[in-house]
């Protein structure tokens, strides 16, 4: 069973989100990927306004109308607009089909503005996915480091939080989150550097490591290759490829009556 | 299968699983690779590339004679490079060399680069030109290497036609018409760092299956993604045979 934590459809060719999704699913089928977590629309917006957030989420909702049997939606929120984000959470998660929260680069995850968003997610047992990078040349002003996620996770020890990309530069990222059992490592969206998965399993335990691709910008193949090529047990590989994500999502799936 | 892009030797900032030559050979063989073209990480960083190349040749002979084909490092910006080239060819019997211009401090517009291409062509050596080694964003902060500008390459190849040139680790550039134009000159490309869903299939359309080579950039990268990319792009039959083996064999002739 392979579930992909981290996908985008916006940049693919196609006039509508469902047509873009059709292309994404076709490639996923070739790789044996059963389920895709999708978030954000087109184009990518670093600092979306409330109206733009709504439009981005509408694109995902439209994709889900045809692909809910293959995809899970995460609502794109911005701590620059807390009230609007909470309203979007209610529209898309509490009263809609989405099952997680996506936070990108509008404000660092250590900011207090994230607290009500994480609390809202917790009230529905939704997963919180926070993008992070640790770029050698420096991050964007609002772009989180894994240490920012660590601060957030320490304030919300019961919230399941995913450290997106594990910082990209994963050796630093893994170290930043290893003391926080509620934080899991996303493998997506970095070069398939040999040793990433082995270090993550060694330092975090396989139960906190989750396969994701960051398709369509990244290849499903290059990112799956990290897991398929890693020197880990077959049991750990299964956890990483899908069982961990399924376990994390089951509470909200059950709450929403979503059958697998 | 022939993997045209593997490396031996230590990487300064990380120990890769399976980075000992014997281990690398065993891992590649387990995945069905019949031959691998090996560069040297030492050749990127050591000023004494002559010694690095000698160690590369010994490692290949010891750990994988007939399996690992050594591709020595030559730096045309350094004095004595012609002797390095001669030793690669005449002493170590290497089928080719591997270049890292952005690590060695020269551009593809430099006269020395064209001179090296010409010298390699005279010796019928394959020239592997590494456009990248790793994502600029994850480089060690003490070793920040700017990306290589590939735009002068078309002129260089026009100056030295028929050189057996392989571009390794292309990421986003060259692209579009510049990429297609390079392919028409007879350059080959690996896809170790090709990204995007169906990325290898798109690359194949642009450069043709006859110009594409299997490259894994192992052990820096996991090998497995390379084959999975073929599957993702549904490349089979004659195209797959050419990419996985036939094109590399033709280059070696």
GROMACS .gro file of C-alpha atoms in nm:
model
  513
    1UNK     CA    1   0.000   0.000   0.000
    2UNK     CA    2   0.145   0.335  -0.104
    3UNK     CA    3  -0.008   0.663   0.003
    4UNK     CA    4   0.156   0.988  -0.105
    5UNK     CA    5   0.151   1.261   0.157
    6UNK     CA    6   0.252   1.552  -0.063
    7UNK     CA    7   0.111   1.628  -0.409
    8UNK     CA    8   0.013   1.929  -0.615
    9UNK     CA    9  -0.180   1.923  -0.940
   10UNK     CA   10  -0.183   2.291  -1.034
   11UNK     CA   11   0.112   2.301  -1.272
   12UNK     CA   12  -0.005   2.009  -1.484
   13UNK     CA   13  -0.165   2.069  -1.822
   14UNK     CA   14  -0.542   2.082  -1.827
   15UNK     CA   15  -0.817   2.341  -1.816
   16UNK     CA   16  -0.976   2.222  -1.494
   17UNK     CA   17  -0.854   2.078  -1.163
   18UNK     CA   18  -1.021   1.745  -1.241
   19UNK     CA   19  -0.839   1.717  -1.573
   20UNK     CA   20  -0.510   1.804  -1.407
   21UNK     CA   21  -0.582   1.540  -1.144
   22UNK     CA   22  -0.653   1.286  -1.415
   23UNK     CA   23  -0.298   1.330  -1.540
   24UNK     CA   24  -0.152   1.306  -1.191
   25UNK     CA   25  -0.346   0.991  -1.114
   26UNK     CA   26  -0.235   0.832  -1.441
   27UNK     CA   27   0.128   0.863  -1.335
   28UNK     CA   28   0.045   0.754  -0.980
   29UNK     CA   29  -0.118   0.441  -1.118
   30UNK     CA   30   0.203   0.346  -1.295
   31UNK     CA   31   0.387   0.366  -0.964
   32UNK     CA   32   0.126   0.175  -0.764
   33UNK     CA   33   0.027   0.475  -0.553
   34UNK     CA   34  -0.326   0.431  -0.423
   35UNK     CA   35  -0.396   0.761  -0.252
   36UNK     CA   36  -0.268   1.115  -0.295
   37UNK     CA   37  -0.286   1.401  -0.049
   38UNK     CA   38  -0.338   1.718  -0.253
   39UNK     CA   39  -0.318   2.080  -0.153
   40UNK     CA   40  -0.293   2.427  -0.303
   41UNK     CA   41  -0.402   2.524  -0.651
   42UNK     CA   42  -0.254   2.721  -0.936
   43UNK     CA   43  -0.054   2.938  -0.926
   44UNK     CA   44   0.143   2.893  -0.604
   45UNK     CA   45   0.098   3.205  -0.390
   46UNK     CA   46   0.345   3.283  -0.111
   47UNK     CA   47   0.121   3.529   0.068
   48UNK     CA   48  -0.237   3.468  -0.045
   49UNK     CA   49  -0.517   3.705   0.046
   50UNK     CA   50  -0.830   3.556   0.202
   51UNK     CA   51  -0.998   3.559  -0.140
   52UNK     CA   52  -0.701   3.385  -0.295
   53UNK     CA   53  -0.699   3.123  -0.021
   54UNK     CA   54  -1.060   3.052  -0.098
   55UNK     CA   55  -0.989   3.021  -0.468
   56UNK     CA   56  -0.695   2.787  -0.405
   57UNK     CA   57  -0.911   2.567  -0.185
   58UNK     CA   58  -1.195   2.574  -0.436
   59UNK     CA   59  -0.961   2.422  -0.690
   60UNK     CA   60  -0.887   2.135  -0.453
   61UNK     CA   61  -1.255   2.091  -0.375
   62UNK     CA   62  -1.331   2.068  -0.744
   63UNK     CA   63  -1.059   1.806  -0.789
   64UNK     CA   64  -1.203   1.608  -0.499
   65UNK     CA   65  -1.549   1.604  -0.655
   66UNK     CA   66  -1.420   1.358  -0.914
   67UNK     CA   67  -1.128   1.204  -0.734
   68UNK     CA   68  -1.235   1.157  -0.373
   69UNK     CA   69  -1.180   0.783  -0.413
   70UNK     CA   70  -0.810   0.848  -0.483
   71UNK     CA   71  -0.726   1.175  -0.311
   72UNK     CA   72  -0.746   1.348   0.025
   73UNK     CA   73  -0.756   1.727   0.040
   74UNK     CA   74  -0.569   1.949   0.285
   75UNK     CA   75  -0.698   2.303   0.326
   76UNK     CA   76  -0.446   2.578   0.247
   77UNK     CA   77  -0.441   2.832   0.531
   78UNK     CA   78  -0.234   3.139   0.613
   79UNK     CA   79  -0.142   3.267   0.960
   80UNK     CA   80  -0.132   3.613   0.803
   81UNK     CA   81  -0.514   3.590   0.796
   82UNK     CA   82  -0.617   3.394   1.103
   83UNK     CA   83  -0.989   3.470   1.104
   84UNK     CA   84  -1.023   3.400   0.734
   85UNK     CA   85  -0.819   3.083   0.776
   86UNK     CA   86  -1.042   2.958   1.056
   87UNK     CA   87  -1.342   3.024   0.835
   88UNK     CA   88  -1.175   2.831   0.553
   89UNK     CA   89  -1.102   2.548   0.793
   90UNK     CA   90  -1.468   2.530   0.886
   91UNK     CA   91  -1.578   2.545   0.523
   92UNK     CA   92  -1.334   2.288   0.388
   93UNK     CA   93  -1.264   2.055   0.682
   94UNK     CA   94  -1.527   2.088   0.956
   95UNK     CA   95  -1.811   2.112   0.706
   96UNK     CA   96  -1.633   1.992   0.394
   97UNK     CA   97  -1.446   1.690   0.263
   98UNK     CA   98  -1.090   1.790   0.350
   99UNK     CA   99  -0.891   1.611   0.619
  100UNK     CA  100  -0.575   1.814   0.683
  101UNK     CA  101  -0.420   2.159   0.697
  102UNK     CA  102  -0.143   2.288   0.471
  103UNK     CA  103   0.070   2.580   0.586
  104UNK     CA  104   0.331   2.720   0.353
  105UNK     CA  105   0.555   3.028   0.363
  106UNK     CA  106   0.337   3.321   0.471
  107UNK     CA  107   0.462   3.318   0.830
  108UNK     CA  108   0.705   3.108   1.026
  109UNK     CA  109   0.557   2.817   1.216
  110UNK     CA  110   0.695   2.943   1.545
  111UNK     CA  111   0.461   3.245   1.527
  112UNK     CA  112   0.179   3.258   1.781
  113UNK     CA  113  -0.070   3.322   1.502
  114UNK     CA  114  -0.054   2.953   1.421
  115UNK     CA  115  -0.192   2.849   1.759
  116UNK     CA  116  -0.564   2.892   1.683
  117UNK     CA  117  -0.517   2.715   1.349
  118UNK     CA  118  -0.350   2.416   1.513
  119UNK     CA  119  -0.618   2.412   1.783
  120UNK     CA  120  -0.890   2.410   1.519
  121UNK     CA  121  -0.717   2.122   1.343
  122UNK     CA  122  -0.691   1.938   1.673
  123UNK     CA  123  -1.063   1.978   1.734
  124UNK     CA  124  -1.123   1.772   1.419
  125UNK     CA  125  -0.816   1.547   1.452
  126UNK     CA  126  -0.690   1.688   1.124
  127UNK     CA  127  -0.324   1.657   1.031
  128UNK     CA  128  -0.118   1.976   1.021
  129UNK     CA  129   0.139   1.988   0.742
  130UNK     CA  130   0.393   2.270   0.769
  131UNK     CA  131   0.637   2.333   0.482
  132UNK     CA  132   0.997   2.377   0.597
  133UNK     CA  133   1.332   2.431   0.434
  134UNK     CA  134   1.680   2.497   0.563
  135UNK     CA  135   1.832   2.660   0.256
  136UNK     CA  136   2.202   2.721   0.234
  137UNK     CA  137   2.133   3.051   0.061
  138UNK     CA  138   1.866   3.155   0.312
  139UNK     CA  139   1.490   3.108   0.338
  140UNK     CA  140   1.209   3.336   0.231
  141UNK     CA  141   1.110   3.580   0.509
  142UNK     CA  142   0.811   3.374   0.623
  143UNK     CA  143   0.953   3.035   0.534
  144UNK     CA  144   0.983   2.800   0.829
  145UNK     CA  145   1.292   2.615   0.941
  146UNK     CA  146   1.243   2.276   1.107
  147UNK     CA  147   1.330   2.452   1.433
  148UNK     CA  148   1.017   2.667   1.386
  149UNK     CA  149   0.809   2.350   1.360
  150UNK     CA  150   0.979   2.223   1.672
  151UNK     CA  151   0.867   2.535   1.862
  152UNK     CA  152   0.512   2.495   1.737
  153UNK     CA  153   0.502   2.125   1.817
  154UNK     CA  154   0.632   2.184   2.169
  155UNK     CA  155   0.340   2.420   2.230
  156UNK     CA  156   0.094   2.162   2.092
  157UNK     CA  157   0.229   1.825   2.207
  158UNK     CA  158  -0.092   1.638   2.119
  159UNK     CA  159  -0.122   1.774   1.765
  160UNK     CA  160   0.006   1.549   1.487
  161UNK     CA  161   0.235   1.779   1.290
  162UNK     CA  162   0.431   1.698   0.978
  163UNK     CA  163   0.760   1.870   0.909
  164UNK     CA  164   0.729   1.925   0.534
  165UNK     CA  165   1.042   1.831   0.336
  166UNK     CA  166   1.214   1.771   0.673
  167UNK     CA  167   1.390   2.096   0.596
  168UNK     CA  168   1.515   1.984   0.254
  169UNK     CA  169   1.859   1.971   0.411
  170UNK     CA  170   1.742   1.673   0.609
  171UNK     CA  171   2.040   1.610   0.831
  172UNK     CA  172   1.969   1.936   1.013
  173UNK     CA  173   1.593   1.888   0.986
  174UNK     CA  174   1.587   1.546   1.149
  175UNK     CA  175   1.798   1.669   1.439
  176UNK     CA  176   1.562   1.963   1.493
  177UNK     CA  177   1.253   1.748   1.540
  178UNK     CA  178   1.382   1.425   1.688
  179UNK     CA  179   1.292   1.510   2.049
  180UNK     CA  180   0.927   1.575   1.958
  181UNK     CA  181   0.722   1.256   1.926
  182UNK     CA  182   0.425   1.439   1.772
  183UNK     CA  183   0.628   1.552   1.470
  184UNK     CA  184   0.673   1.329   1.166
  185UNK     CA  185   0.918   1.371   0.882
  186UNK     CA  186   0.799   1.424   0.525
  187UNK     CA  187   1.044   1.274   0.275
  188UNK     CA  188   0.918   1.476  -0.021
  189UNK     CA  189   1.061   1.737  -0.246
  190UNK     CA  190   1.435   1.711  -0.216
  191UNK     CA  191   1.700   1.535  -0.419
  192UNK     CA  192   1.696   1.159  -0.353
  193UNK     CA  193   2.011   1.174  -0.141
  194UNK     CA  194   2.130   0.838  -0.024
  195UNK     CA  195   2.108   0.807   0.353
  196UNK     CA  196   1.808   1.033   0.415
  197UNK     CA  197   1.566   0.754   0.499
  198UNK     CA  198   1.821   0.557   0.698
  199UNK     CA  199   1.898   0.856   0.919
  200UNK     CA  200   1.530   0.937   0.964
  201UNK     CA  201   1.453   0.582   1.073
  202UNK     CA  202   1.756   0.571   1.300
  203UNK     CA  203   1.683   0.901   1.475
  204UNK     CA  204   1.303   0.921   1.468
  205UNK     CA  205   1.192   0.562   1.434
  206UNK     CA  206   1.015   0.438   1.122
  207UNK     CA  207   0.674   0.524   1.269
  208UNK     CA  208   0.754   0.894   1.231
  209UNK     CA  209   0.871   0.885   0.870
  210UNK     CA  210   0.625   0.937   0.583
  211UNK     CA  211   0.666   0.902   0.208
  212UNK     CA  212   0.564   1.198  -0.001
  213UNK     CA  213   0.672   1.313  -0.344
  214UNK     CA  214   0.594   1.681  -0.399
  215UNK     CA  215   0.466   1.581  -0.741
  216UNK     CA  216   0.409   1.718  -0.995
  217UNK     CA  217   0.718   1.936  -0.958
  218UNK     CA  218   0.906   1.631  -0.837
  219UNK     CA  219   0.890   1.288  -0.987
  220UNK     CA  220   0.699   1.019  -0.802
  221UNK     CA  221   0.985   0.794  -0.908
  222UNK     CA  222   1.277   0.987  -0.765
  223UNK     CA  223   1.101   1.025  -0.433
  224UNK     CA  224   0.979   0.666  -0.413
  225UNK     CA  225   1.337   0.566  -0.489
  226UNK     CA  226   1.440   0.709  -0.151
  227UNK     CA  227   1.224   0.453   0.026
  228UNK     CA  228   1.269   0.164  -0.214
  229UNK     CA  229   1.647   0.201  -0.210
  230UNK     CA  230   1.694   0.253   0.163
  231UNK     CA  231   1.871   0.002   0.384
  232UNK     CA  232   1.574  -0.057   0.615
  233UNK     CA  233   1.356  -0.352   0.703
  234UNK     CA  234   1.058  -0.441   0.488
  235UNK     CA  235   0.832  -0.373   0.786
  236UNK     CA  236   0.972  -0.021   0.816
  237UNK     CA  237   0.934   0.034   0.441
  238UNK     CA  238   0.565  -0.051   0.464
  239UNK     CA  239   0.517   0.191   0.750
  240UNK     CA  240   0.683   0.471   0.557
  241UNK     CA  241   0.508   0.405   0.227
  242UNK     CA  242   0.157   0.417   0.365
  243UNK     CA  243   0.081   0.261   0.699
  244UNK     CA  244   0.197   0.560   0.903
  245UNK     CA  245  -0.010   0.806   0.704
  246UNK     CA  246  -0.313   0.583   0.721
  247UNK     CA  247  -0.274   0.552   1.098
  248UNK     CA  248  -0.244   0.930   1.137
  249UNK     CA  249  -0.548   0.995   0.920
  250UNK     CA  250  -0.779   0.726   1.055
  251UNK     CA  251  -0.922   0.940   1.339
  252UNK     CA  252  -1.047   1.210   1.104
  253UNK     CA  253  -1.148   0.964   0.833
  254UNK     CA  254  -1.359   0.773   1.084
  255UNK     CA  255  -1.503   1.093   1.223
  256UNK     CA  256  -1.610   1.196   0.873
  257UNK     CA  257  -1.733   0.851   0.784
  258UNK     CA  258  -1.488   0.822   0.496
  259UNK     CA  259  -1.452   0.456   0.402
  260UNK     CA  260  -1.136   0.322   0.246
  261UNK     CA  261   2.201  -0.220  -1.797
  262UNK     CA  262   2.487   0.027  -1.805
  263UNK     CA  263   2.483   0.300  -1.541
  264UNK     CA  264   2.693   0.584  -1.682
  265UNK     CA  265   2.707   0.787  -1.362
  266UNK     CA  266   2.841   0.643  -1.039
  267UNK     CA  267   3.127   0.764  -0.822
  268UNK     CA  268   3.379   0.618  -0.582
  269UNK     CA  269   3.570   0.775  -0.297
  270UNK     CA  270   3.454   0.970   0.006
  271UNK     CA  271   3.219   1.268  -0.013
  272UNK     CA  272   3.349   1.534   0.229
  273UNK     CA  273   3.024   1.604   0.409
  274UNK     CA  274   2.842   1.274   0.437
  275UNK     CA  275   2.896   0.898   0.446
  276UNK     CA  276   2.663   0.738   0.196
  277UNK     CA  277   2.533   0.387   0.261
  278UNK     CA  278   2.726   0.163   0.026
  279UNK     CA  279   2.995   0.412  -0.066
  280UNK     CA  280   3.281   0.160  -0.051
  281UNK     CA  281   3.360   0.043  -0.405
  282UNK     CA  282   3.297  -0.325  -0.336
  283UNK     CA  283   2.967  -0.243  -0.169
  284UNK     CA  284   2.868  -0.014  -0.455
  285UNK     CA  285   2.942  -0.289  -0.705
  286UNK     CA  286   2.738  -0.542  -0.508
  287UNK     CA  287   2.441  -0.305  -0.481
  288UNK     CA  288   2.445  -0.222  -0.851
  289UNK     CA  289   2.473  -0.588  -0.950
  290UNK     CA  290   2.180  -0.677  -0.726
  291UNK     CA  291   1.973  -0.430  -0.925
  292UNK     CA  292   2.071  -0.578  -1.259
  293UNK     CA  293   2.346  -0.337  -1.364
  294UNK     CA  294   2.607  -0.503  -1.587
  295UNK     CA  295   2.852  -0.215  -1.606
  296UNK     CA  296   2.897   0.123  -1.439
  297UNK     CA  297   3.105   0.425  -1.537
  298UNK     CA  298   3.275   0.555  -1.224
  299UNK     CA  299   3.407   0.900  -1.153
  300UNK     CA  300   3.591   1.001  -0.839
  301UNK     CA  301   3.464   1.234  -0.567
  302UNK     CA  302   3.827   1.297  -0.476
  303UNK     CA  303   3.881   1.430  -0.826
  304UNK     CA  304   3.629   1.705  -0.756
  305UNK     CA  305   3.805   1.832  -0.445
  306UNK     CA  306   4.170   1.725  -0.453
  307UNK     CA  307   4.423   1.946  -0.628
  308UNK     CA  308   4.635   1.638  -0.696
  309UNK     CA  309   4.395   1.491  -0.947
  310UNK     CA  310   4.673   1.265  -1.079
  311UNK     CA  311   4.676   1.072  -0.751
  312UNK     CA  312   4.295   1.076  -0.727
  313UNK     CA  313   4.273   0.924  -1.073
  314UNK     CA  314   4.530   0.658  -0.989
  315UNK     CA  315   4.328   0.562  -0.681
  316UNK     CA  316   4.012   0.555  -0.891
  317UNK     CA  317   4.174   0.320  -1.140
  318UNK     CA  318   4.294   0.090  -0.861
  319UNK     CA  319   3.954   0.092  -0.690
  320UNK     CA  320   3.779   0.000  -1.012
  321UNK     CA  321   4.029  -0.278  -1.086
  322UNK     CA  322   4.011  -0.416  -0.734
  323UNK     CA  323   3.640  -0.394  -0.665
  324UNK     CA  324   3.492  -0.431  -1.007
  325UNK     CA  325   3.731  -0.517  -1.288
  326UNK     CA  326   3.532  -0.518  -1.609
  327UNK     CA  327   3.231  -0.384  -1.420
  328UNK     CA  328   3.344  -0.043  -1.299
  329UNK     CA  329   3.497   0.160  -1.583
  330UNK     CA  330   3.703   0.449  -1.445
  331UNK     CA  331   3.642   0.803  -1.568
  332UNK     CA  332   3.918   1.024  -1.428
  333UNK     CA  333   3.894   1.390  -1.336
  334UNK     CA  334   4.070   1.645  -1.551
  335UNK     CA  335   4.076   2.013  -1.464
  336UNK     CA  336   4.176   2.228  -1.763
  337UNK     CA  337   4.207   2.531  -1.536
  338UNK     CA  338   4.495   2.365  -1.352
  339UNK     CA  339   4.852   2.339  -1.475
  340UNK     CA  340   4.952   1.997  -1.601
  341UNK     CA  341   4.607   1.889  -1.714
  342UNK     CA  342   4.738   1.749  -2.040
  343UNK     CA  343   4.953   1.504  -1.847
  344UNK     CA  344   4.650   1.403  -1.641
  345UNK     CA  345   4.460   1.342  -1.963
  346UNK     CA  346   4.749   1.138  -2.104
  347UNK     CA  347   4.766   0.923  -1.790
  348UNK     CA  348   4.390   0.866  -1.789
  349UNK     CA  349   4.417   0.741  -2.144
  350UNK     CA  350   4.755   0.574  -2.172
  351UNK     CA  351   4.838   0.461  -1.818
  352UNK     CA  352   4.498   0.384  -1.667
  353UNK     CA  353   4.331   0.288  -1.997
  354UNK     CA  354   4.020   0.483  -1.908
  355UNK     CA  355   3.747   0.509  -2.171
  356UNK     CA  356   3.670   0.865  -2.071
  357UNK     CA  357   3.699   1.151  -1.827
  358UNK     CA  358   3.458   1.344  -1.606
  359UNK     CA  359   3.458   1.723  -1.574
  360UNK     CA  360   3.324   1.946  -1.295
  361UNK     CA  361   3.371   2.301  -1.426
  362UNK     CA  362   3.184   2.482  -1.149
  363UNK     CA  363   3.387   2.302  -0.881
  364UNK     CA  364   3.713   2.354  -1.067
  365UNK     CA  365   3.657   2.719  -1.143
  366UNK     CA  366   3.621   2.756  -1.519
  367UNK     CA  367   3.337   2.819  -1.760
  368UNK     CA  368   3.231   2.649  -2.078
  369UNK     CA  369   3.332   2.962  -2.267
  370UNK     CA  370   3.695   2.931  -2.157
  371UNK     CA  371   3.949   2.843  -2.424
  372UNK     CA  372   4.091   2.575  -2.198
  373UNK     CA  373   3.761   2.388  -2.203
  374UNK     CA  374   3.750   2.383  -2.582
  375UNK     CA  375   4.115   2.278  -2.589
  376UNK     CA  376   4.036   1.988  -2.355
  377UNK     CA  377   3.743   1.879  -2.572
  378UNK     CA  378   3.972   1.880  -2.873
  379UNK     CA  379   4.241   1.679  -2.693
  380UNK     CA  380   3.984   1.426  -2.571
  381UNK     CA  381   3.842   1.390  -2.920
  382UNK     CA  382   4.186   1.317  -3.059
  383UNK     CA  383   4.219   1.036  -2.804
  384UNK     CA  384   3.862   0.919  -2.875
  385UNK     CA  385   3.780   0.960  -2.506
  386UNK     CA  386   3.425   1.005  -2.380
  387UNK     CA  387   3.385   1.337  -2.197
  388UNK     CA  388   3.131   1.344  -1.916
  389UNK     CA  389   3.039   1.698  -1.817
  390UNK     CA  390   2.866   1.723  -1.479
  391UNK     CA  391   2.634   2.022  -1.477
  392UNK     CA  392   2.553   1.976  -1.109
  393UNK     CA  393   2.640   1.752  -0.818
  394UNK     CA  394   2.371   1.856  -0.572
  395UNK     CA  395   2.087   2.101  -0.522
  396UNK     CA  396   2.234   2.444  -0.458
  397UNK     CA  397   2.000   2.482  -0.160
  398UNK     CA  398   2.149   2.188   0.027
  399UNK     CA  399   2.518   2.252  -0.032
  400UNK     CA  400   2.736   2.273   0.274
  401UNK     CA  401   2.758   2.641   0.375
  402UNK     CA  402   3.137   2.628   0.362
  403UNK     CA  403   3.126   2.504   0.003
  404UNK     CA  404   2.874   2.699  -0.199
  405UNK     CA  405   2.913   2.622  -0.568
  406UNK     CA  406   2.718   2.829  -0.819
  407UNK     CA  407   2.533   2.645  -1.094
  408UNK     CA  408   2.717   2.596  -1.421
  409UNK     CA  409   2.597   2.810  -1.710
  410UNK     CA  410   2.547   2.568  -1.999
  411UNK     CA  411   2.474   2.835  -2.259
  412UNK     CA  412   2.828   2.845  -2.413
  413UNK     CA  413   2.816   2.471  -2.474
  414UNK     CA  414   2.658   2.494  -2.818
  415UNK     CA  415   2.943   2.708  -2.944
  416UNK     CA  416   3.206   2.483  -2.784
  417UNK     CA  417   3.059   2.173  -2.945
  418UNK     CA  418   3.037   2.348  -3.281
  419UNK     CA  419   3.406   2.424  -3.247
  420UNK     CA  420   3.488   2.062  -3.168
  421UNK     CA  421   3.236   1.853  -3.363
  422UNK     CA  422   3.218   1.478  -3.312
  423UNK     CA  423   3.349   1.492  -2.955
  424UNK     CA  424   3.184   1.215  -2.752
  425UNK     CA  425   3.014   1.431  -2.492
  426UNK     CA  426   2.772   1.327  -2.216
  427UNK     CA  427   2.593   1.582  -1.999
  428UNK     CA  428   2.540   1.449  -1.649
  429UNK     CA  429   2.304   1.573  -1.381
  430UNK     CA  430   2.106   1.821  -1.588
  431UNK     CA  431   1.841   1.983  -1.370
  432UNK     CA  432   1.648   2.271  -1.528
  433UNK     CA  433   1.902   2.397  -1.781
  434UNK     CA  434   1.957   2.374  -2.069
  435UNK     CA  435   1.591   2.362  -2.165
  436UNK     CA  436   1.359   2.416  -2.457
  437UNK     CA  437   1.517   2.488  -2.794
  438UNK     CA  438   1.866   2.513  -2.642
  439UNK     CA  439   1.830   2.156  -2.519
  440UNK     CA  440   1.696   2.026  -2.849
  441UNK     CA  441   1.972   2.205  -3.040
  442UNK     CA  442   2.238   2.042  -2.821
  443UNK     CA  443   2.083   1.701  -2.878
  444UNK     CA  444   2.102   1.757  -3.253
  445UNK     CA  445   2.479   1.806  -3.223
  446UNK     CA  446   2.511   1.449  -3.099
  447UNK     CA  447   2.548   1.515  -2.727
  448UNK     CA  448   2.417   1.253  -2.486
  449UNK     CA  449   2.227   1.314  -2.161
  450UNK     CA  450   2.172   1.114  -1.847
  451UNK     CA  451   1.864   1.166  -1.629
  452UNK     CA  452   1.998   1.123  -1.277
  453UNK     CA  453   1.867   1.464  -1.171
  454UNK     CA  454   1.570   1.492  -1.407
  455UNK     CA  455   1.258   1.574  -1.208
  456UNK     CA  456   0.884   1.620  -1.251
  457UNK     CA  457   0.620   1.354  -1.307
  458UNK     CA  458   0.698   1.188  -1.636
  459UNK     CA  459   1.013   1.398  -1.654
  460UNK     CA  460   1.225   1.138  -1.831
  461UNK     CA  461   0.955   1.085  -2.092
  462UNK     CA  462   0.950   1.459  -2.161
  463UNK     CA  463   1.328   1.468  -2.181
  464UNK     CA  464   1.322   1.174  -2.420
  465UNK     CA  465   1.085   1.360  -2.651
  466UNK     CA  466   1.320   1.657  -2.660
  467UNK     CA  467   1.651   1.478  -2.710
  468UNK     CA  468   1.530   1.150  -2.869
  469UNK     CA  469   1.575   0.804  -2.713
  470UNK     CA  470   1.906   0.765  -2.898
  471UNK     CA  471   2.061   1.045  -2.692
  472UNK     CA  472   1.950   0.935  -2.347
  473UNK     CA  473   2.151   0.726  -2.099
  474UNK     CA  474   2.075   0.560  -1.768
  475UNK     CA  475   2.256   0.749  -1.493
  476UNK     CA  476   2.191   0.709  -1.123
  477UNK     CA  477   2.444   0.946  -0.960
  478UNK     CA  478   2.497   0.666  -0.711
  479UNK     CA  479   2.597   0.649  -0.431
  480UNK     CA  480   2.523   1.021  -0.384
  481UNK     CA  481   2.165   0.939  -0.478
  482UNK     CA  482   1.966   0.622  -0.430
  483UNK     CA  483   1.996   0.409  -0.744
  484UNK     CA  484   1.636   0.292  -0.741
  485UNK     CA  485   1.480   0.618  -0.854
  486UNK     CA  486   1.655   0.593  -1.191
  487UNK     CA  487   1.475   0.276  -1.292
  488UNK     CA  488   1.149   0.393  -1.139
  489UNK     CA  489   1.166   0.699  -1.365
  490UNK     CA  490   1.163   0.469  -1.668
  491UNK     CA  491   0.854   0.301  -1.527
  492UNK     CA  492   0.686   0.632  -1.448
  493UNK     CA  493   0.730   0.743  -1.809
  494UNK     CA  494   0.628   0.400  -1.941
  495UNK     CA  495   0.947   0.368  -2.147
  496UNK     CA  496   0.970   0.015  -2.282
  497UNK     CA  497   1.082  -0.185  -2.585
  498UNK     CA  498   1.347  -0.049  -2.818
  499UNK     CA  499   1.355   0.288  -2.646
  500UNK     CA  500   1.427   0.129  -2.310
  501UNK     CA  501   1.689  -0.101  -2.459
  502UNK     CA  502   1.867   0.196  -2.612
  503UNK     CA  503   1.857   0.403  -2.297
  504UNK     CA  504   1.952   0.126  -2.057
  505UNK     CA  505   2.231  -0.026  -2.263
  506UNK     CA  506   2.256   0.030  -2.637
  507UNK     CA  507   2.344   0.399  -2.641
  508UNK     CA  508   2.621   0.353  -2.385
  509UNK     CA  509   2.762   0.060  -2.580
  510UNK     CA  510   2.766   0.273  -2.894
  511UNK     CA  511   2.956   0.546  -2.711
  512UNK     CA  512   3.219   0.297  -2.597
  513UNK     CA  513   3.291   0.180  -2.950
   0.00000   0.00000   0.00000
